[in-house]
Amino acid sequence: MYKTILGIETSCDETAAAVLQKDGDSIKVLSNIVASSSELQSTFGGVIPEQAAREQLKAIIPVIETAIKDSGLMIKDINAIAVTYGPGLIGSLLTGVETAKTLALTWQKPLIPVNHLIGHFYANWIYSPSAISSQSSAISEKADSRKLTTESIPTFPIIGLLVSGGHTDLVLFTDHNKYEYLGGTRDDAAGECFDKCARLLGLPYPGGPQISKLAKLGDASKVKLPKPMLDSGDFDFSFSGLKTAVNNYINKNKEYDKADLAAALERTIVEVLVAKTMAAVEKYGVNQVMVAGGVAANSALSEGLRRNLHVRVFSPSHNIFCTDNAAMIAAAAFFSKEIVDSLKLQANPNLSL
Ligand code: KG4
Ligand code: ZN
């Protein structure tokens, strides 16, 4: 078991590095740097893969240097390097993986490969009460430790709901590194649906937070939308029809109220996510749920889950740990048994759960 891990994450448009330390029962975030090109991406309404990778190439070394400097530690104090090796955009993944391999080799540190999707769930093992500084393209945050007690962190068994821009997955975890995939989206992810519908509404990327903000001003009952696969009897999702329904609604109702439509969309997505998660809770007889991924930052989703009082709901302590970050990758690495030869690790854009 390592005491101090440097995490590196570059699977989509973020370039992130973080130093975390395990101190007895606590996981402490010593530094957490996220440089995002999302402002640039918002000009184009989404991520342009080559452009994301170009920005990451420029940012990766300064981001890692800042993470180490902010941690107050020296390179010799870092015991291992953890890196996201998939899934994601190939150019983006390569930037992180090849950098991590080179550093592991030259600094003589073990290299721990982390599946980005599993990493998202481990955001629930980190605690951060306050952001200490924020720059235009990089957010730096120092966090306190979270005591690893049954009070504050997940225990097993637990149902995990991963809702991000690229994924919507339900997973049953029975222990660290032991899980069963229950179901997932057959087409668009929940975050992708938020993003695509936001675009139809003329809102900038990323659309989830925009829809959520607008939804607070609207009346969801004024717009009827289909609830995709609500009664399908399995743990699969489908969100692409919802985007079509929103498009049709906009075309049919020229004078439509944007806030009402945003509220109806958010309510529909949340209702489907909550219903399927609770069905998994009942089927597998567990009493804990953890949410992860960018959409876990959605307050309507956590409120919807928390309405089920017999279930304990965990969500990352801060929104910065919901969206892509390297602290979650380092956190996952503390519990991983996988160490690879630093010359052999390959980025895998299609890695699954
Ligand atoms: O996990 P993430 O940073 O990237 C992926 O790995 O995909 O998730 C990004 C997604 C975007 O689709 C964004 O619109 C969504 O998370 N998102 C939200 C909220 N904040 C971010 N969706 C709904 N409500 C939010 N508050
Ligand atoms: Zn992600």
CSV table of C-alpha atoms and ligand atoms in Angstrom, one decimal:
chain,number,residue,atom,x,y,z
A,1,MET,CA,0.0,0.0,0.0
A,2,TYR,CA,1.5,3.3,-1.1
A,3,LYS,CA,1.4,6.4,1.1
A,4,THR,CA,1.6,9.2,-1.5
A,5,ILE,CA,0.4,8.9,-5.1
A,6,LEU,CA,0.6,11.4,-8.0
A,7,GLY,CA,-2.5,11.0,-10.2
A,8,ILE,CA,-2.7,12.0,-13.9
A,9,GLU,CA,-5.9,12.4,-15.9
A,10,THR,CA,-6.2,13.4,-19.6
A,11,SER,CA,-9.0,11.3,-21.0
A,12,CYS,CA,-11.2,14.1,-22.5
A,13,ASP,CA,-10.5,17.8,-22.6
A,14,GLU,CA,-9.1,18.3,-19.1
A,15,THR,CA,-5.4,18.1,-18.2
A,16,ALA,CA,-5.3,17.2,-14.5
A,17,ALA,CA,-2.7,16.2,-11.9
A,18,ALA,CA,-3.1,15.7,-8.2
A,19,VAL,CA,-1.1,14.5,-5.2
A,20,LEU,CA,-2.9,12.5,-2.6
A,21,GLN,CA,-1.7,11.0,0.6
A,22,LYS,CA,-3.1,8.1,2.6
A,23,ASP,CA,-2.6,8.7,6.3
A,24,GLY,CA,-4.0,5.9,8.5
A,25,ASP,CA,-7.7,5.9,7.7
A,26,SER,CA,-7.7,9.2,5.8
A,27,ILE,CA,-7.2,10.2,2.2
A,28,LYS,CA,-5.8,13.7,2.0
A,29,VAL,CA,-5.7,15.8,-1.1
A,30,LEU,CA,-2.4,17.7,-1.0
A,31,SER,CA,-2.9,19.3,-4.4
A,32,ASN,CA,-5.4,19.2,-7.2
A,33,ILE,CA,-4.9,20.9,-10.5
A,34,VAL,CA,-7.4,20.9,-13.4
A,35,ALA,CA,-6.6,22.8,-16.6
A,36,SER,CA,-9.5,22.7,-19.0
A,37,SER,CA,-9.9,23.7,-22.6
A,38,SER,CA,-13.7,23.7,-22.2
A,39,GLU,CA,-13.9,27.5,-22.7
A,40,LEU,CA,-12.3,26.9,-26.1
A,41,GLN,CA,-14.5,23.9,-26.7
A,42,SER,CA,-17.7,25.9,-25.9
A,43,THR,CA,-17.0,28.1,-29.0
A,44,PHE,CA,-17.5,24.9,-31.1
A,45,GLY,CA,-20.3,23.4,-29.0
A,46,GLY,CA,-18.3,20.4,-28.0
A,47,VAL,CA,-14.9,18.8,-27.8
A,48,ILE,CA,-12.8,18.7,-30.9
A,49,PRO,CA,-10.4,15.7,-30.2
A,50,GLU,CA,-7.3,17.0,-32.0
A,51,GLN,CA,-7.7,20.4,-30.5
A,52,ALA,CA,-8.1,18.9,-27.0
A,53,ALA,CA,-5.0,16.9,-27.4
A,54,ARG,CA,-3.0,19.9,-28.6
A,55,GLU,CA,-4.0,21.9,-25.6
A,56,GLN,CA,-3.1,18.9,-23.3
A,57,LEU,CA,0.3,18.6,-24.8
A,58,LYS,CA,1.0,22.2,-23.9
A,59,ALA,CA,-0.5,21.9,-20.4
A,60,ILE,CA,0.6,18.5,-19.1
A,61,ILE,CA,4.1,19.4,-17.8
A,62,PRO,CA,3.2,22.7,-16.1
A,63,VAL,CA,0.1,21.0,-14.6
A,64,ILE,CA,2.2,18.2,-13.1
A,65,GLU,CA,4.9,20.6,-11.9
A,66,THR,CA,2.2,22.8,-10.2
A,67,ALA,CA,0.5,19.8,-8.6
A,68,ILE,CA,3.9,18.7,-7.0
A,69,LYS,CA,4.8,22.2,-6.0
A,70,ASP,CA,1.4,22.8,-4.4
A,71,SER,CA,1.6,19.5,-2.5
A,72,GLY,CA,4.7,20.9,-0.7
A,73,LEU,CA,6.4,17.6,-1.3
A,74,MET,CA,9.5,16.6,-3.3
A,75,ILE,CA,9.6,14.1,-6.2
A,76,LYS,CA,11.3,11.6,-3.8
A,77,ASP,CA,8.3,11.7,-1.5
A,78,ILE,CA,6.0,10.4,-4.2
A,79,ASN,CA,5.6,6.6,-3.9
A,80,ALA,CA,3.7,5.8,-7.1
A,81,ILE,CA,2.2,7.4,-10.3
A,82,ALA,CA,-1.4,6.6,-11.3
A,83,VAL,CA,-2.7,7.4,-14.7
A,84,THR,CA,-6.0,7.0,-16.6
A,85,TYR,CA,-5.3,4.6,-19.5
A,86,GLY,CA,-8.9,4.5,-20.9
A,87,PRO,CA,-11.6,4.9,-22.0
A,88,GLY,CA,-11.4,8.3,-23.7
A,89,LEU,CA,-10.1,10.1,-26.8
A,90,ILE,CA,-6.9,8.4,-28.1
A,91,GLY,CA,-4.8,11.6,-28.6
A,92,SER,CA,-5.8,12.8,-25.1
A,93,LEU,CA,-5.1,9.5,-23.4
A,94,LEU,CA,-1.8,9.2,-25.1
A,95,THR,CA,-0.6,12.5,-23.7
A,96,GLY,CA,-1.2,11.4,-20.1
A,97,VAL,CA,-0.2,7.8,-20.5
A,98,GLU,CA,3.1,8.5,-22.3
A,99,THR,CA,4.0,11.3,-19.8
A,100,ALA,CA,3.2,9.0,-16.9
A,101,LYS,CA,5.3,6.2,-18.4
A,102,THR,CA,8.3,8.5,-18.9
A,103,LEU,CA,8.1,9.9,-15.4
A,104,ALA,CA,7.7,6.4,-13.9
A,105,LEU,CA,10.8,5.3,-15.7
A,106,THR,CA,13.0,8.3,-15.1
A,107,TRP,CA,11.9,8.8,-11.4
A,108,GLN,CA,11.9,5.0,-10.8
A,109,LYS,CA,8.3,4.9,-9.5
A,110,PRO,CA,5.7,2.1,-9.8
A,111,LEU,CA,3.0,2.9,-12.4
A,112,ILE,CA,-0.6,2.1,-11.6
A,113,PRO,CA,-3.1,2.1,-14.5
A,114,VAL,CA,-6.6,3.3,-13.6
A,115,ASN,CA,-9.8,2.8,-15.6
A,116,HIS,CA,-11.4,6.3,-15.9
A,117,LEU,CA,-14.9,4.9,-15.1
A,118,ILE,CA,-13.7,3.2,-11.9
A,119,GLY,CA,-11.8,6.4,-11.1
A,120,HIS,CA,-15.0,8.4,-11.1
A,121,PHE,CA,-16.5,6.2,-8.4
A,122,TYR,CA,-13.5,6.8,-6.2
A,123,ALA,CA,-14.3,10.5,-6.0
A,124,ASN,CA,-16.6,9.4,-3.3
A,125,TRP,CA,-13.6,8.5,-1.1
A,126,ILE,CA,-12.2,12.0,-1.2
A,127,TYR,CA,-13.3,15.0,0.8
A,128,SER,CA,-12.8,18.7,0.1
A,129,PRO,CA,-14.5,21.4,2.0
A,130,SER,CA,-13.0,24.5,0.4
A,131,ALA,CA,-11.5,25.7,-2.9
A,132,ILE,CA,-8.5,27.8,-2.2
A,133,SER,CA,-7.6,29.4,-5.5
A,134,SER,CA,-8.9,29.6,-9.0
A,135,GLN,CA,-7.2,30.8,-12.1
A,136,SER,CA,-8.8,31.4,-15.5
A,137,SER,CA,-7.9,28.0,-17.1
A,138,ALA,CA,-6.8,26.1,-14.1
A,139,ILE,CA,-8.5,25.5,-10.8
A,140,SER,CA,-6.3,24.6,-7.8
A,141,GLU,CA,-7.8,23.2,-4.7
A,142,LYS,CA,-6.5,22.1,-1.4
A,143,ALA,CA,-8.6,19.7,0.6
A,144,ASP,CA,-8.8,18.4,4.1
A,145,SER,CA,-8.8,14.8,4.8
A,146,ARG,CA,-11.9,12.6,5.0
A,147,LYS,CA,-11.9,10.1,7.8
A,148,LEU,CA,-12.5,6.6,6.4
A,149,THR,CA,-15.4,5.7,8.6
A,150,THR,CA,-18.7,4.1,7.7
A,151,GLU,CA,-20.2,7.5,8.5
A,152,SER,CA,-18.5,9.4,5.8
A,153,ILE,CA,-17.4,7.0,3.0
A,154,PRO,CA,-19.1,4.2,1.1
A,155,THR,CA,-18.9,0.6,2.3
A,156,PHE,CA,-19.8,-2.5,0.4
A,157,PRO,CA,-22.1,-3.7,-1.1
A,158,ILE,CA,-23.2,-0.6,-2.9
A,159,ILE,CA,-24.9,0.4,-6.2
A,160,GLY,CA,-22.8,2.8,-8.2
A,161,LEU,CA,-24.5,5.1,-10.8
A,162,LEU,CA,-22.0,6.7,-13.2
A,163,VAL,CA,-23.5,9.6,-15.1
A,164,SER,CA,-21.1,11.6,-17.3
A,165,GLY,CA,-20.8,13.1,-20.7
A,166,GLY,CA,-19.8,9.7,-22.2
A,167,HIS,CA,-21.3,7.2,-19.8
A,168,THR,CA,-24.4,6.2,-18.0
A,169,ASP,CA,-23.7,2.9,-16.1
A,170,LEU,CA,-25.2,1.0,-13.2
A,171,VAL,CA,-22.7,-1.1,-11.3
A,172,LEU,CA,-22.9,-3.4,-8.2
A,173,PHE,CA,-19.7,-3.1,-6.1
A,174,THR,CA,-19.2,-5.9,-3.6
A,175,ASP,CA,-15.6,-4.8,-2.6
A,176,HIS,CA,-12.7,-2.8,-4.0
A,177,ASN,CA,-11.9,-4.2,-7.4
A,178,LYS,CA,-15.0,-6.5,-7.3
A,179,TYR,CA,-17.9,-5.3,-9.3
A,180,GLU,CA,-20.7,-6.4,-11.6
A,181,TYR,CA,-21.9,-4.3,-14.5
A,182,LEU,CA,-25.7,-4.2,-14.3
A,183,GLY,CA,-26.6,-2.0,-17.3
A,184,GLY,CA,-25.9,1.2,-19.2
A,185,THR,CA,-27.0,3.4,-22.0
A,186,ARG,CA,-27.7,1.9,-25.4
A,187,ASP,CA,-27.1,5.2,-27.1
A,188,ASP,CA,-26.5,8.7,-25.7
A,189,ALA,CA,-25.2,9.2,-22.1
A,190,ALA,CA,-27.2,11.3,-19.7
A,191,GLY,CA,-24.7,14.2,-19.8
A,192,GLU,CA,-24.6,13.9,-23.6
A,193,CYS,CA,-28.4,14.3,-23.6
A,194,PHE,CA,-28.1,17.4,-21.4
A,195,ASP,CA,-25.4,18.8,-23.7
A,196,LYS,CA,-27.2,18.1,-27.0
A,197,CYS,CA,-30.5,19.5,-25.7
A,198,ALA,CA,-28.8,22.6,-24.4
A,199,ARG,CA,-27.4,23.2,-27.8
A,200,LEU,CA,-31.0,22.9,-29.3
A,201,LEU,CA,-32.0,25.5,-26.7
A,202,GLY,CA,-29.1,27.8,-27.8
A,203,LEU,CA,-27.2,27.3,-24.5
A,204,PRO,CA,-23.4,26.9,-24.4
A,205,TYR,CA,-21.3,23.8,-23.8
A,206,PRO,CA,-21.2,22.0,-21.3
A,207,GLY,CA,-25.0,22.1,-21.3
A,208,GLY,CA,-25.8,20.2,-18.0
A,209,PRO,CA,-25.1,23.0,-15.6
A,210,GLN,CA,-26.9,25.5,-18.0
A,211,ILE,CA,-30.0,23.4,-18.2
A,212,SER,CA,-30.0,22.9,-14.5
A,213,LYS,CA,-29.7,26.6,-13.8
A,214,LEU,CA,-32.6,27.4,-16.2
A,215,ALA,CA,-34.7,24.6,-14.9
A,216,LYS,CA,-34.9,26.3,-11.5
A,217,LEU,CA,-37.0,29.1,-13.2
A,218,GLY,CA,-39.3,26.8,-15.1
A,219,ASP,CA,-42.4,24.6,-14.5
A,220,ALA,CA,-41.7,21.0,-15.6
A,221,SER,CA,-45.4,20.1,-15.6
A,222,LYS,CA,-46.0,22.4,-18.6
A,223,VAL,CA,-44.1,20.2,-21.0
A,224,LYS,CA,-44.7,16.5,-21.6
A,225,LEU,CA,-41.7,14.4,-22.6
A,226,PRO,CA,-41.3,10.6,-23.0
A,227,LYS,CA,-39.6,8.7,-20.2
A,228,PRO,CA,-37.2,6.4,-22.2
A,229,MET,CA,-37.0,2.8,-21.0
A,230,LEU,CA,-38.6,3.6,-17.6
A,231,ASP,CA,-40.4,0.3,-17.5
A,232,SER,CA,-38.0,-1.8,-19.6
A,233,GLY,CA,-37.4,-4.2,-16.6
A,234,ASP,CA,-33.7,-4.1,-17.0
A,235,PHE,CA,-30.9,-1.7,-16.1
A,236,ASP,CA,-30.4,-0.2,-19.5
A,237,PHE,CA,-31.0,3.4,-20.5
A,238,SER,CA,-31.6,5.2,-23.8
A,239,PHE,CA,-31.5,9.0,-24.1
A,240,SER,CA,-31.3,9.7,-27.8
A,241,GLY,CA,-35.1,9.7,-28.2
A,242,LEU,CA,-35.4,12.3,-25.6
A,243,LYS,CA,-33.2,14.7,-27.6
A,244,THR,CA,-35.4,14.0,-30.6
A,245,ALA,CA,-38.5,14.8,-28.5
A,246,VAL,CA,-37.0,18.1,-27.4
A,247,ASN,CA,-36.2,18.9,-31.0
A,248,ASN,CA,-39.7,18.1,-32.1
A,249,TYR,CA,-41.2,20.2,-29.2
A,250,ILE,CA,-39.0,23.2,-30.2
A,251,ASN,CA,-40.1,22.9,-33.9
A,252,LYS,CA,-43.8,22.6,-33.0
A,253,ASN,CA,-43.9,25.4,-30.4
A,254,LYS,CA,-42.3,28.5,-31.8
A,255,GLU,CA,-43.0,30.6,-28.7
A,256,TYR,CA,-42.0,27.9,-26.2
A,257,ASP,CA,-40.7,28.8,-22.7
A,258,LYS,CA,-37.1,27.7,-22.5
A,259,ALA,CA,-37.1,27.4,-18.7
A,260,ASP,CA,-40.2,25.1,-18.7
A,261,LEU,CA,-38.6,22.9,-21.3
A,262,ALA,CA,-35.3,22.8,-19.3
A,263,ALA,CA,-37.2,21.9,-16.2
A,264,ALA,CA,-39.1,19.1,-18.0
A,265,LEU,CA,-35.9,17.7,-19.5
A,266,GLU,CA,-34.1,17.7,-16.2
A,267,ARG,CA,-37.0,16.1,-14.4
A,268,THR,CA,-37.4,13.4,-17.0
A,269,ILE,CA,-33.6,12.5,-17.0
A,270,VAL,CA,-33.6,12.5,-13.2
A,271,GLU,CA,-36.8,10.4,-12.9
A,272,VAL,CA,-35.4,7.7,-15.2
A,273,LEU,CA,-32.0,7.6,-13.4
A,274,VAL,CA,-33.5,7.5,-9.9
A,275,ALA,CA,-36.1,4.8,-10.9
A,276,LYS,CA,-33.5,2.4,-12.4
A,277,THR,CA,-31.0,3.0,-9.5
A,278,MET,CA,-33.7,2.2,-6.9
A,279,ALA,CA,-34.8,-0.9,-8.9
A,280,ALA,CA,-31.1,-2.1,-8.6
A,281,VAL,CA,-31.1,-1.3,-4.9
A,282,GLU,CA,-34.3,-3.5,-4.4
A,283,LYS,CA,-33.1,-6.3,-6.7
A,284,TYR,CA,-29.7,-6.7,-5.0
A,285,GLY,CA,-30.9,-5.9,-1.5
A,286,VAL,CA,-28.4,-3.2,-0.8
A,287,ASN,CA,-28.9,0.0,1.2
A,288,GLN,CA,-26.2,2.3,-0.2
A,289,VAL,CA,-25.9,4.2,-3.5
A,290,MET,CA,-23.0,6.3,-4.8
A,291,VAL,CA,-23.2,8.7,-7.8
A,292,ALA,CA,-20.2,9.7,-9.8
A,293,GLY,CA,-19.4,11.6,-13.0
A,294,GLY,CA,-20.2,15.2,-14.2
A,295,VAL,CA,-24.0,14.7,-13.9
A,296,ALA,CA,-23.5,13.8,-10.2
A,297,ALA,CA,-23.1,17.5,-9.7
A,298,ASN,CA,-26.8,17.9,-10.6
A,299,SER,CA,-28.7,18.8,-7.4
A,300,ALA,CA,-32.1,17.5,-8.7
A,301,LEU,CA,-30.4,14.1,-9.1
A,302,SER,CA,-29.0,13.9,-5.6
A,303,GLU,CA,-32.3,15.2,-4.1
A,304,GLY,CA,-34.3,12.6,-6.2
A,305,LEU,CA,-32.1,9.8,-4.8
A,306,ARG,CA,-32.1,11.1,-1.2
A,307,ARG,CA,-35.9,11.1,-1.2
A,308,ASN,CA,-35.6,7.3,-0.8
A,309,LEU,CA,-34.9,7.5,2.9
A,310,HIS,CA,-34.1,3.8,3.4
A,311,VAL,CA,-31.0,4.3,1.2
A,312,ARG,CA,-27.8,6.1,2.1
A,313,VAL,CA,-26.7,8.2,-0.8
A,314,PHE,CA,-23.1,9.2,-1.4
A,315,SER,CA,-22.0,11.8,-3.9
A,316,PRO,CA,-18.6,13.5,-4.3
A,317,SER,CA,-18.0,16.2,-1.7
A,318,HIS,CA,-17.3,18.9,-4.2
A,319,ASN,CA,-18.4,19.4,-7.9
A,320,ILE,CA,-14.7,19.5,-9.0
A,321,PHE,CA,-14.6,15.8,-8.0
A,322,CYS,CA,-17.7,15.0,-10.1
A,323,THR,CA,-16.2,16.3,-13.4
A,324,ASP,CA,-12.9,14.9,-14.7
A,325,ASN,CA,-10.0,15.3,-12.2
A,326,ALA,CA,-6.9,13.5,-11.2
A,327,ALA,CA,-7.6,13.3,-7.5
A,328,MET,CA,-10.2,10.5,-8.2
A,329,ILE,CA,-7.5,8.6,-10.3
A,330,ALA,CA,-5.0,8.7,-7.4
A,331,ALA,CA,-7.8,7.8,-4.9
A,332,ALA,CA,-8.7,4.7,-7.0
A,333,ALA,CA,-5.0,3.8,-7.2
A,334,PHE,CA,-4.7,3.5,-3.4
A,335,PHE,CA,-7.1,0.5,-3.6
A,336,SER,CA,-5.8,-1.0,-6.8
A,337,LYS,CA,-3.6,-4.1,-7.0
A,338,GLU,CA,-2.5,-3.5,-10.5
A,339,ILE,CA,1.0,-2.3,-11.3
A,340,VAL,CA,2.4,-2.4,-14.8
A,341,ASP,CA,5.8,-2.3,-16.5
A,342,SER,CA,6.2,1.4,-17.2
A,343,LEU,CA,7.4,0.6,-20.8
A,344,LYS,CA,4.4,-1.6,-21.6
A,345,LEU,CA,1.3,0.4,-20.6
A,346,GLN,CA,-1.0,1.1,-23.6
A,347,ALA,CA,-3.7,3.7,-23.8
A,348,ASN,CA,-7.1,1.9,-24.5
A,349,PRO,CA,-9.7,4.3,-25.8
A,350,ASN,CA,-12.4,1.6,-25.8
A,351,LEU,CA,-11.7,0.3,-22.2
A,352,SER,CA,-15.0,-0.7,-20.5
A,353,LEU,CA,-16.1,-1.5,-17.0
B,1,KG4,O1,-17.5,13.3,-16.0
B,1,KG4,P1,-17.4,14.5,-17.0
B,1,KG4,O2,-16.6,15.7,-16.6
B,1,KG4,O3,-16.8,14.0,-18.3
B,1,KG4,C1,-16.9,12.7,-18.9
B,1,KG4,O4,-16.1,11.9,-18.4
B,1,KG4,O5,-17.8,12.5,-19.7
B,1,KG4,O6,-18.9,14.9,-17.3
B,1,KG4,C2,-19.2,16.0,-18.1
B,1,KG4,C3,-20.8,16.0,-18.2
B,1,KG4,C4,-21.2,17.0,-19.3
B,1,KG4,O7,-22.1,16.3,-20.2
B,1,KG4,C5,-21.9,18.1,-18.5
B,1,KG4,O8,-23.0,18.7,-19.2
B,1,KG4,C6,-22.5,17.2,-17.3
B,1,KG4,O9,-21.4,16.3,-17.0
B,1,KG4,N1,-22.8,18.1,-16.1
B,1,KG4,C7,-24.0,18.2,-15.6
B,1,KG4,C8,-23.9,19.1,-14.5
B,1,KG4,N2,-22.6,19.5,-14.4
B,1,KG4,C9,-21.9,18.8,-15.4
B,1,KG4,N3,-25.2,17.7,-16.0
B,1,KG4,C10,-26.3,18.1,-15.3
B,1,KG4,N4,-26.2,18.9,-14.2
B,1,KG4,C11,-25.1,19.5,-13.8
B,1,KG4,N5,-25.1,20.3,-12.8
B,2,ZN,ZN,-15.2,11.5,-16.9
